[in-house]
Amino acid sequence: MMMSRADGLVQRRNVNRDNADGVSKENGQSTADKLDYEEDIDDGDSKETRLTLMEEVLLLGLKDKEGYTSFWNDSISSGLRGCILVELALRQRIELEKAGMRRKSLQMRKVIIKNETPTGDVLLDEALKHIKETNPPETIQSWIEYLSGETWNPLKIKYQLKNVRERLAKNLVEKGVLTTEKQNFLLFDMTTHPLTDNEAKVRLVKKVQDAVLSRWINDPHRMDKRLLALLLLAQASDVLESAFSPLNDEDYELATRRLRELSDMDLEVESMKGSTNDVIWAVFANFNK
């Protein structure tokens, strides 16, 4: 659904790329949790501003000065719920049931608990609790709908994660990346979160740019799983404008072509290769149908 947008992601300026590094941060974790969390993070990342996938995707989507996401972006809500599921998978908390002898498709396989130990992140633990208490298990597609509140089943409304963008923005305020302001929009006041740590955003943008340019690996199974997930989820959430708009025409064409290569993969085949993470592919398949 979302990946086809790679051809026209942004109206961009014909200027050179900015330079910086990628970043992320997480607080209040046990040693085991940190090992899970840091498994796929480059040693060069700043430990002071380590971000979750949800926070990175939101930061890419936020307008730097205005402090809010585009009113026209109808993809980021479900995209952030996909981030939550992938983050839980990367931290070894959830997985997909085995495909079995009949080779169930990604979309048919149910999400099951792998480790019910809390992560220390409120949003992740809220979602983990819902998944743990649900019997029989549900699919990735169902969980994205439930966590987004997009269901007609009154028994599933309780699974909705509310105010996700605001809660993630507050996390970024606590980490010194954003600040909090009030803006008047004629008929109402809105809390906004403008960028305060420009370096953190610049490093994140460069991490995304480098992943599809200077550090491109033409094999998703050799790519860092967290970075692969960030590319796919940022694409699905339609928030790559801030990362790709500074690129010159040649780099822009190359970056979007490489993203199309990812989107054109046979996800069922890729999910059966090597030491992959099936949840990443299942979430991707949900947005790519």
PDB file of C-alpha atoms in Angstrom:
ATOM      1  CA  MET A   1       0.000   0.000   0.000  1.00  0.00           C
ATOM      2  CA  MET A   2       2.572   2.569   1.090  1.00  0.00           C
ATOM      3  CA  MET A   3       5.760   1.419  -0.633  1.00  0.00           C
ATOM      4  CA  SER A   4       4.573   2.471  -4.079  1.00  0.00           C
ATOM      5  CA  ARG A   5       5.100   6.095  -3.031  1.00  0.00           C
ATOM      6  CA  ALA A   6       8.858   5.842  -3.514  1.00  0.00           C
ATOM      7  CA  ASP A   7       8.568   7.338  -7.013  1.00  0.00           C
ATOM      8  CA  GLY A   8       7.250  10.662  -5.672  1.00  0.00           C
ATOM      9  CA  LEU A   9       8.249  10.896  -2.068  1.00  0.00           C
ATOM     10  CA  VAL A  10       8.930  14.618  -1.979  1.00  0.00           C
ATOM     11  CA  GLN A  11       9.265  17.842  -3.868  1.00  0.00           C
ATOM     12  CA  ARG A  12      12.945  18.376  -3.209  1.00  0.00           C
ATOM     13  CA  ARG A  13      15.551  21.106  -3.581  1.00  0.00           C
ATOM     14  CA  ASN A  14      18.527  20.470  -5.891  1.00  0.00           C
ATOM     15  CA  VAL A  15      21.171  20.944  -3.198  1.00  0.00           C
ATOM     16  CA  ASN A  16      23.931  18.918  -1.598  1.00  0.00           C
ATOM     17  CA  ARG A  17      23.445  16.470   1.259  1.00  0.00           C
ATOM     18  CA  ASP A  18      24.012  17.521   4.873  1.00  0.00           C
ATOM     19  CA  ASN A  19      26.530  15.574   6.928  1.00  0.00           C
ATOM     20  CA  ALA A  20      25.966  13.842  10.276  1.00  0.00           C
ATOM     21  CA  ASP A  21      25.661  10.485  12.046  1.00  0.00           C
ATOM     22  CA  GLY A  22      22.693   8.306  13.148  1.00  0.00           C
ATOM     23  CA  VAL A  23      21.505   8.208  16.772  1.00  0.00           C
ATOM     24  CA  SER A  24      19.265   6.589  19.407  1.00  0.00           C
ATOM     25  CA  LYS A  25      18.681   6.166  23.354  1.00  0.00           C
ATOM     26  CA  GLU A  26      16.756   4.123  25.915  1.00  0.00           C
ATOM     27  CA  ASN A  27      16.556   4.451  29.698  1.00  0.00           C
ATOM     28  CA  GLY A  28      15.664   2.215  32.613  1.00  0.00           C
ATOM     29  CA  GLN A  29      16.564  -1.183  31.181  1.00  0.00           C
ATOM     30  CA  SER A  30      18.183  -4.258  32.648  1.00  0.00           C
ATOM     31  CA  THR A  31      21.492  -5.526  31.224  1.00  0.00           C
ATOM     32  CA  ALA A  32      19.635  -8.227  29.286  1.00  0.00           C
ATOM     33  CA  ASP A  33      17.235  -5.680  27.809  1.00  0.00           C
ATOM     34  CA  LYS A  34      20.126  -3.471  26.720  1.00  0.00           C
ATOM     35  CA  LEU A  35      21.800  -6.394  24.997  1.00  0.00           C
ATOM     36  CA  ASP A  36      18.585  -7.082  23.082  1.00  0.00           C
ATOM     37  CA  TYR A  37      18.123  -3.421  22.295  1.00  0.00           C
ATOM     38  CA  GLU A  38      21.699  -2.673  21.268  1.00  0.00           C
ATOM     39  CA  GLU A  39      22.158  -5.820  19.205  1.00  0.00           C
ATOM     40  CA  ASP A  40      21.892  -4.058  15.868  1.00  0.00           C
ATOM     41  CA  ILE A  41      23.031  -0.527  16.752  1.00  0.00           C
ATOM     42  CA  ASP A  42      26.315   0.855  15.412  1.00  0.00           C
ATOM     43  CA  ASP A  43      29.049   1.468  17.980  1.00  0.00           C
ATOM     44  CA  GLY A  44      29.306   5.042  16.741  1.00  0.00           C
ATOM     45  CA  ASP A  45      25.795   5.960  17.854  1.00  0.00           C
ATOM     46  CA  SER A  46      25.527   8.424  20.711  1.00  0.00           C
ATOM     47  CA  LYS A  47      24.427   6.689  23.897  1.00  0.00           C
ATOM     48  CA  GLU A  48      23.078  10.058  25.054  1.00  0.00           C
ATOM     49  CA  THR A  49      20.338  10.308  22.450  1.00  0.00           C
ATOM     50  CA  ARG A  50      19.408   6.720  21.671  1.00  0.00           C
ATOM     51  CA  LEU A  51      15.930   6.536  20.196  1.00  0.00           C
ATOM     52  CA  THR A  52      13.402   3.771  19.667  1.00  0.00           C
ATOM     53  CA  LEU A  53      12.128   3.034  16.158  1.00  0.00           C
ATOM     54  CA  MET A  54       8.896   4.824  17.045  1.00  0.00           C
ATOM     55  CA  GLU A  55      10.758   7.942  18.134  1.00  0.00           C
ATOM     56  CA  GLU A  56      12.958   7.935  15.027  1.00  0.00           C
ATOM     57  CA  VAL A  57       9.990   7.643  12.675  1.00  0.00           C
ATOM     58  CA  LEU A  58       8.117  10.401  14.511  1.00  0.00           C
ATOM     59  CA  LEU A  59      11.194  12.644  14.475  1.00  0.00           C
ATOM     60  CA  LEU A  60      11.544  12.162  10.720  1.00  0.00           C
ATOM     61  CA  GLY A  61       7.878  13.119  10.278  1.00  0.00           C
ATOM     62  CA  LEU A  62       7.858  16.191  12.545  1.00  0.00           C
ATOM     63  CA  LYS A  63       8.249  19.637  10.988  1.00  0.00           C
ATOM     64  CA  ASP A  64      11.351  21.058  12.685  1.00  0.00           C
ATOM     65  CA  LYS A  65      10.070  24.556  13.489  1.00  0.00           C
ATOM     66  CA  GLU A  66       6.341  23.897  13.654  1.00  0.00           C
ATOM     67  CA  GLY A  67       6.671  20.814  15.861  1.00  0.00           C
ATOM     68  CA  TYR A  68       3.869  18.707  14.413  1.00  0.00           C
ATOM     69  CA  THR A  69       3.407  16.130  11.640  1.00  0.00           C
ATOM     70  CA  SER A  70       1.720  16.933   8.337  1.00  0.00           C
ATOM     71  CA  PHE A  71      -2.054  17.156   8.601  1.00  0.00           C
ATOM     72  CA  TRP A  72      -2.205  15.270   5.291  1.00  0.00           C
ATOM     73  CA  ASN A  73      -0.224  12.268   6.497  1.00  0.00           C
ATOM     74  CA  ASP A  74      -2.765   9.510   7.055  1.00  0.00           C
ATOM     75  CA  SER A  75      -0.111   6.783   7.227  1.00  0.00           C
ATOM     76  CA  ILE A  76       1.919   7.661  10.302  1.00  0.00           C
ATOM     77  CA  SER A  77      -0.643   6.464  12.854  1.00  0.00           C
ATOM     78  CA  SER A  78      -0.623   2.861  11.656  1.00  0.00           C
ATOM     79  CA  GLY A  79       3.087   3.166  10.836  1.00  0.00           C
ATOM     80  CA  LEU A  80       3.934   3.947  14.455  1.00  0.00           C
ATOM     81  CA  ARG A  81       1.952   0.890  15.607  1.00  0.00           C
ATOM     82  CA  GLY A  82       4.005  -1.163  13.173  1.00  0.00           C
ATOM     83  CA  CYS A  83       7.124   0.341  14.768  1.00  0.00           C
ATOM     84  CA  ILE A  84       5.940  -0.815  18.198  1.00  0.00           C
ATOM     85  CA  LEU A  85       5.502  -4.396  16.993  1.00  0.00           C
ATOM     86  CA  VAL A  86       8.903  -4.457  15.291  1.00  0.00           C
ATOM     87  CA  GLU A  87      10.588  -2.901  18.336  1.00  0.00           C
ATOM     88  CA  LEU A  88       9.088  -5.646  20.514  1.00  0.00           C
ATOM     89  CA  ALA A  89      10.373  -8.251  18.064  1.00  0.00           C
ATOM     90  CA  LEU A  90      13.878  -6.752  17.979  1.00  0.00           C
ATOM     91  CA  ARG A  91      13.903  -6.851  21.771  1.00  0.00           C
ATOM     92  CA  GLN A  92      13.005 -10.547  21.631  1.00  0.00           C
ATOM     93  CA  ARG A  93       9.560 -10.086  23.236  1.00  0.00           C
ATOM     94  CA  ILE A  94       7.324 -11.300  20.394  1.00  0.00           C
ATOM     95  CA  GLU A  95       7.617 -13.491  17.315  1.00  0.00           C
ATOM     96  CA  LEU A  96       5.424 -15.082  14.662  1.00  0.00           C
ATOM     97  CA  GLU A  97       4.198 -18.622  15.008  1.00  0.00           C
ATOM     98  CA  LYS A  98       6.004 -21.134  12.803  1.00  0.00           C
ATOM     99  CA  ALA A  99       4.862 -21.343   9.194  1.00  0.00           C
ATOM    100  CA  GLY A 100       4.217 -25.077   9.633  1.00  0.00           C
ATOM    101  CA  MET A 101       3.956 -27.844   7.066  1.00  0.00           C
ATOM    102  CA  ARG A 102       1.306 -25.930   5.110  1.00  0.00           C
ATOM    103  CA  ARG A 103       3.564 -22.885   4.907  1.00  0.00           C
ATOM    104  CA  LYS A 104       1.191 -20.283   6.318  1.00  0.00           C
ATOM    105  CA  SER A 105       1.669 -16.869   4.752  1.00  0.00           C
ATOM    106  CA  LEU A 106       3.086 -13.951   6.725  1.00  0.00           C
ATOM    107  CA  GLN A 107      -0.354 -12.366   6.889  1.00  0.00           C
ATOM    108  CA  MET A 108      -1.921 -15.526   8.346  1.00  0.00           C
ATOM    109  CA  ARG A 109       0.688 -16.301  11.012  1.00  0.00           C
ATOM    110  CA  LYS A 110      -0.204 -15.234  14.558  1.00  0.00           C
ATOM    111  CA  VAL A 111       1.848 -13.062  16.919  1.00  0.00           C
ATOM    112  CA  ILE A 112       2.962 -14.957  20.023  1.00  0.00           C
ATOM    113  CA  ILE A 113       4.863 -14.028  23.153  1.00  0.00           C
ATOM    114  CA  LYS A 114       8.531 -15.009  23.208  1.00  0.00           C
ATOM    115  CA  ASN A 115       9.520 -13.282  26.458  1.00  0.00           C
ATOM    116  CA  GLU A 116       6.992 -11.489  28.683  1.00  0.00           C
ATOM    117  CA  THR A 117       9.601  -9.548  30.684  1.00  0.00           C
ATOM    118  CA  PRO A 118       8.730  -5.807  30.600  1.00  0.00           C
ATOM    119  CA  THR A 119      10.998  -3.622  28.477  1.00  0.00           C
ATOM    120  CA  GLY A 120      10.829  -0.522  30.669  1.00  0.00           C
ATOM    121  CA  ASP A 121       9.200   1.487  27.853  1.00  0.00           C
ATOM    122  CA  VAL A 122       5.580   2.356  28.701  1.00  0.00           C
ATOM    123  CA  LEU A 123       4.184   2.104  25.160  1.00  0.00           C
ATOM    124  CA  LEU A 124       5.986  -1.154  24.418  1.00  0.00           C
ATOM    125  CA  ASP A 125       4.897  -2.716  27.687  1.00  0.00           C
ATOM    126  CA  GLU A 126       1.296  -1.642  27.159  1.00  0.00           C
ATOM    127  CA  ALA A 127       1.265  -3.352  23.757  1.00  0.00           C
ATOM    128  CA  LEU A 128       3.082  -6.396  25.167  1.00  0.00           C
ATOM    129  CA  LYS A 129       0.450  -6.727  27.893  1.00  0.00           C
ATOM    130  CA  HIS A 130      -2.364  -6.683  25.321  1.00  0.00           C
ATOM    131  CA  ILE A 131      -0.666  -9.351  23.207  1.00  0.00           C
ATOM    132  CA  LYS A 132       0.019 -11.510  26.241  1.00  0.00           C
ATOM    133  CA  GLU A 133      -3.605 -11.379  27.418  1.00  0.00           C
ATOM    134  CA  THR A 134      -5.158 -12.127  24.018  1.00  0.00           C
ATOM    135  CA  ASN A 135      -6.247 -15.699  23.390  1.00  0.00           C
ATOM    136  CA  PRO A 136      -6.390 -16.977  20.715  1.00  0.00           C
ATOM    137  CA  PRO A 137      -3.458 -15.011  19.248  1.00  0.00           C
ATOM    138  CA  GLU A 138      -3.979 -12.476  16.464  1.00  0.00           C
ATOM    139  CA  THR A 139      -2.139 -11.599  13.237  1.00  0.00           C
ATOM    140  CA  ILE A 140       0.131  -8.614  12.596  1.00  0.00           C
ATOM    141  CA  GLN A 141      -2.579  -6.938  10.544  1.00  0.00           C
ATOM    142  CA  SER A 142      -5.095  -7.336  13.366  1.00  0.00           C
ATOM    143  CA  TRP A 143      -2.687  -5.933  15.944  1.00  0.00           C
ATOM    144  CA  ILE A 144      -1.908  -2.864  13.849  1.00  0.00           C
ATOM    145  CA  GLU A 145      -5.651  -2.250  13.523  1.00  0.00           C
ATOM    146  CA  TYR A 146      -6.350  -2.864  17.210  1.00  0.00           C
ATOM    147  CA  LEU A 147      -3.471  -0.704  18.466  1.00  0.00           C
ATOM    148  CA  SER A 148      -4.604   2.061  16.083  1.00  0.00           C
ATOM    149  CA  GLY A 149      -8.222   1.805  17.221  1.00  0.00           C
ATOM    150  CA  GLU A 150      -9.318   0.976  13.659  1.00  0.00           C
ATOM    151  CA  THR A 151     -11.686  -1.887  14.435  1.00  0.00           C
ATOM    152  CA  TRP A 152     -15.440  -2.355  14.442  1.00  0.00           C
ATOM    153  CA  ASN A 153     -15.196  -5.020  17.142  1.00  0.00           C
ATOM    154  CA  PRO A 154     -16.250  -3.350  20.429  1.00  0.00           C
ATOM    155  CA  LEU A 155     -14.363  -6.031  22.371  1.00  0.00           C
ATOM    156  CA  LYS A 156     -11.092  -4.929  20.762  1.00  0.00           C
ATOM    157  CA  ILE A 157     -11.381  -1.176  21.352  1.00  0.00           C
ATOM    158  CA  LYS A 158      -9.651  -1.645  24.702  1.00  0.00           C
ATOM    159  CA  TYR A 159      -6.435  -2.486  22.830  1.00  0.00           C
ATOM    160  CA  GLN A 160      -6.110   0.973  21.301  1.00  0.00           C
ATOM    161  CA  LEU A 161      -2.930   2.820  22.241  1.00  0.00           C
ATOM    162  CA  LYS A 162      -4.046   6.418  22.694  1.00  0.00           C
ATOM    163  CA  ASN A 163      -2.100   9.648  22.144  1.00  0.00           C
ATOM    164  CA  VAL A 164       0.897   7.758  20.741  1.00  0.00           C
ATOM    165  CA  ARG A 165       2.381  10.729  18.886  1.00  0.00           C
ATOM    166  CA  GLU A 166       2.046  13.003  21.910  1.00  0.00           C
ATOM    167  CA  ARG A 167       3.563  10.397  24.229  1.00  0.00           C
ATOM    168  CA  LEU A 168       6.485   9.797  21.881  1.00  0.00           C
ATOM    169  CA  ALA A 169       7.009  13.545  21.503  1.00  0.00           C
ATOM    170  CA  LYS A 170       7.166  13.868  25.291  1.00  0.00           C
ATOM    171  CA  ASN A 171       9.797  11.116  25.345  1.00  0.00           C
ATOM    172  CA  LEU A 172      11.827  13.155  22.872  1.00  0.00           C
ATOM    173  CA  VAL A 173      11.358  16.253  25.033  1.00  0.00           C
ATOM    174  CA  GLU A 174      12.733  14.312  28.024  1.00  0.00           C
ATOM    175  CA  LYS A 175      15.715  13.263  25.900  1.00  0.00           C
ATOM    176  CA  GLY A 176      16.412  16.888  24.974  1.00  0.00           C
ATOM    177  CA  VAL A 177      15.594  16.477  21.266  1.00  0.00           C
ATOM    178  CA  LEU A 178      12.335  18.476  21.218  1.00  0.00           C
ATOM    179  CA  THR A 179      10.753  21.208  23.306  1.00  0.00           C
ATOM    180  CA  THR A 180       7.091  21.957  24.093  1.00  0.00           C
ATOM    181  CA  GLU A 181       5.099  24.974  22.935  1.00  0.00           C
ATOM    182  CA  LYS A 182       1.475  26.066  22.500  1.00  0.00           C
ATOM    183  CA  GLN A 183       0.261  27.324  19.122  1.00  0.00           C
ATOM    184  CA  ASN A 184      -3.050  28.944  18.267  1.00  0.00           C
ATOM    185  CA  PHE A 185      -4.857  27.645  15.185  1.00  0.00           C
ATOM    186  CA  LEU A 186      -7.760  30.112  14.999  1.00  0.00           C
ATOM    187  CA  LEU A 187     -10.397  27.929  16.660  1.00  0.00           C
ATOM    188  CA  PHE A 188      -8.182  25.914  18.984  1.00  0.00           C
ATOM    189  CA  ASP A 189      -4.846  25.753  20.738  1.00  0.00           C
ATOM    190  CA  MET A 190      -2.502  22.855  20.033  1.00  0.00           C
ATOM    191  CA  THR A 191       0.531  21.595  21.892  1.00  0.00           C
ATOM    192  CA  THR A 192       3.486  21.399  19.518  1.00  0.00           C
ATOM    193  CA  HIS A 193       7.011  20.034  19.895  1.00  0.00           C
ATOM    194  CA  PRO A 194       9.559  21.985  17.814  1.00  0.00           C
ATOM    195  CA  LEU A 195      13.075  20.644  17.331  1.00  0.00           C
ATOM    196  CA  THR A 196      15.596  21.850  19.901  1.00  0.00           C
ATOM    197  CA  ASP A 197      18.511  19.461  19.268  1.00  0.00           C
ATOM    198  CA  ASN A 198      19.203  20.001  15.576  1.00  0.00           C
ATOM    199  CA  GLU A 199      22.233  17.724  15.675  1.00  0.00           C
ATOM    200  CA  ALA A 200      20.108  14.728  16.665  1.00  0.00           C
ATOM    201  CA  LYS A 201      17.814  15.245  13.653  1.00  0.00           C
ATOM    202  CA  VAL A 202      20.740  15.805  11.304  1.00  0.00           C
ATOM    203  CA  ARG A 203      22.414  12.599  12.433  1.00  0.00           C
ATOM    204  CA  LEU A 204      19.193  10.648  11.997  1.00  0.00           C
ATOM    205  CA  VAL A 205      18.664  12.053   8.495  1.00  0.00           C
ATOM    206  CA  LYS A 206      22.226  11.200   7.495  1.00  0.00           C
ATOM    207  CA  LYS A 207      21.834   7.681   8.856  1.00  0.00           C
ATOM    208  CA  VAL A 208      18.836   7.157   6.567  1.00  0.00           C
ATOM    209  CA  GLN A 209      20.614   8.766   3.602  1.00  0.00           C
ATOM    210  CA  ASP A 210      23.761   6.700   4.080  1.00  0.00           C
ATOM    211  CA  ALA A 211      21.756   3.488   4.386  1.00  0.00           C
ATOM    212  CA  VAL A 212      20.531   3.862   0.792  1.00  0.00           C
ATOM    213  CA  LEU A 213      23.610   5.615  -0.611  1.00  0.00           C
ATOM    214  CA  SER A 214      27.194   5.330   0.647  1.00  0.00           C
ATOM    215  CA  ARG A 215      26.530   2.362   2.944  1.00  0.00           C
ATOM    216  CA  TRP A 216      24.009   0.549   0.767  1.00  0.00           C
ATOM    217  CA  ILE A 217      24.119  -3.253   1.075  1.00  0.00           C
ATOM    218  CA  ASN A 218      22.356  -4.957  -1.791  1.00  0.00           C
ATOM    219  CA  ASP A 219      21.061  -7.770   0.403  1.00  0.00           C
ATOM    220  CA  PRO A 220      18.496  -7.114   3.169  1.00  0.00           C
ATOM    221  CA  HIS A 221      19.742 -10.139   5.114  1.00  0.00           C
ATOM    222  CA  ARG A 222      23.197  -8.604   5.446  1.00  0.00           C
ATOM    223  CA  MET A 223      21.759  -5.269   6.538  1.00  0.00           C
ATOM    224  CA  ASP A 224      21.450  -4.324  10.186  1.00  0.00           C
ATOM    225  CA  LYS A 225      17.927  -5.458  11.145  1.00  0.00           C
ATOM    226  CA  ARG A 226      17.132  -2.266  13.035  1.00  0.00           C
ATOM    227  CA  LEU A 227      18.265  -0.084  10.137  1.00  0.00           C
ATOM    228  CA  LEU A 228      16.329  -2.197   7.630  1.00  0.00           C
ATOM    229  CA  ALA A 229      13.237  -1.850   9.820  1.00  0.00           C
ATOM    230  CA  LEU A 230      13.729   1.928  10.050  1.00  0.00           C
ATOM    231  CA  LEU A 231      13.858   2.258   6.256  1.00  0.00           C
ATOM    232  CA  LEU A 232      10.769   0.122   5.722  1.00  0.00           C
ATOM    233  CA  LEU A 233       8.760   1.734   8.532  1.00  0.00           C
ATOM    234  CA  ALA A 234       9.727   5.295   7.585  1.00  0.00           C
ATOM    235  CA  GLN A 235       8.647   4.509   4.034  1.00  0.00           C
ATOM    236  CA  ALA A 236       5.359   2.983   5.200  1.00  0.00           C
ATOM    237  CA  SER A 237       4.743   5.987   7.479  1.00  0.00           C
ATOM    238  CA  ASP A 238       5.403   8.435   4.622  1.00  0.00           C
ATOM    239  CA  VAL A 239       7.968  10.431   6.612  1.00  0.00           C
ATOM    240  CA  LEU A 240      11.056  10.337   4.378  1.00  0.00           C
ATOM    241  CA  GLU A 241      10.691  13.919   3.130  1.00  0.00           C
ATOM    242  CA  SER A 242      13.117  15.346   5.684  1.00  0.00           C
ATOM    243  CA  ALA A 243      15.706  12.716   4.798  1.00  0.00           C
ATOM    244  CA  PHE A 244      15.462  12.888   1.008  1.00  0.00           C
ATOM    245  CA  SER A 245      14.551  16.514   0.266  1.00  0.00           C
ATOM    246  CA  PRO A 246      18.161  17.776   0.749  1.00  0.00           C
ATOM    247  CA  LEU A 247      19.552  15.284  -1.807  1.00  0.00           C
ATOM    248  CA  ASN A 248      20.725  16.337  -5.240  1.00  0.00           C
ATOM    249  CA  ASP A 249      18.915  14.805  -8.220  1.00  0.00           C
ATOM    250  CA  GLU A 250      21.420  12.019  -8.815  1.00  0.00           C
ATOM    251  CA  ASP A 251      21.431  10.845  -5.195  1.00  0.00           C
ATOM    252  CA  TYR A 252      17.669  11.196  -4.944  1.00  0.00           C
ATOM    253  CA  GLU A 253      17.136   8.958  -7.970  1.00  0.00           C
ATOM    254  CA  LEU A 254      19.577   6.373  -6.599  1.00  0.00           C
ATOM    255  CA  ALA A 255      18.020   6.393  -3.114  1.00  0.00           C
ATOM    256  CA  THR A 256      14.460   6.002  -4.377  1.00  0.00           C
ATOM    257  CA  ARG A 257      15.494   3.263  -6.815  1.00  0.00           C
ATOM    258  CA  ARG A 258      17.074   1.282  -3.994  1.00  0.00           C
ATOM    259  CA  LEU A 259      13.967   1.679  -1.864  1.00  0.00           C
ATOM    260  CA  ARG A 260      11.936   0.371  -4.775  1.00  0.00           C
ATOM    261  CA  GLU A 261      14.227  -2.657  -4.858  1.00  0.00           C
ATOM    262  CA  LEU A 262      13.299  -3.342  -1.239  1.00  0.00           C
ATOM    263  CA  SER A 263       9.602  -2.842  -1.918  1.00  0.00           C
ATOM    264  CA  ASP A 264       9.634  -5.173  -4.921  1.00  0.00           C
ATOM    265  CA  MET A 265      11.023  -8.154  -3.015  1.00  0.00           C
ATOM    266  CA  ASP A 266       8.991 -11.330  -2.582  1.00  0.00           C
ATOM    267  CA  LEU A 267       8.372 -10.970   1.139  1.00  0.00           C
ATOM    268  CA  GLU A 268       7.315 -14.569   1.659  1.00  0.00           C
ATOM    269  CA  VAL A 269      10.576 -15.770   0.142  1.00  0.00           C
ATOM    270  CA  GLU A 270      12.670 -13.261   2.091  1.00  0.00           C
ATOM    271  CA  SER A 271      11.039 -14.274   5.376  1.00  0.00           C
ATOM    272  CA  MET A 272      12.245 -17.857   4.896  1.00  0.00           C
ATOM    273  CA  LYS A 273      15.894 -16.944   4.373  1.00  0.00           C
ATOM    274  CA  GLY A 274      18.609 -17.262   7.008  1.00  0.00           C
ATOM    275  CA  SER A 275      18.422 -15.690  10.454  1.00  0.00           C
ATOM    276  CA  THR A 276      15.695 -13.213   9.567  1.00  0.00           C
ATOM    277  CA  ASN A 277      13.100 -11.526  11.756  1.00  0.00           C
ATOM    278  CA  ASP A 278       9.678 -12.589  10.508  1.00  0.00           C
ATOM    279  CA  VAL A 279       7.864  -9.772  12.312  1.00  0.00           C
ATOM    280  CA  ILE A 280       9.711  -7.146  10.227  1.00  0.00           C
ATOM    281  CA  TRP A 281       8.619  -8.846   7.010  1.00  0.00           C
ATOM    282  CA  ALA A 282       5.054  -9.354   8.250  1.00  0.00           C
ATOM    283  CA  VAL A 283       4.704  -5.675   9.207  1.00  0.00           C
ATOM    284  CA  PHE A 284       6.196  -4.674   5.866  1.00  0.00           C
ATOM    285  CA  ALA A 285       3.787  -7.018   4.060  1.00  0.00           C
ATOM    286  CA  ASN A 286       0.863  -5.372   5.877  1.00  0.00           C
ATOM    287  CA  PHE A 287       1.794  -1.968   4.439  1.00  0.00           C
ATOM    288  CA  ASN A 288       2.801  -3.310   1.044  1.00  0.00           C
ATOM    289  CA  LYS A 289      -0.406  -5.138   0.122  1.00  0.00           C
TER     290      LYS A 289
END
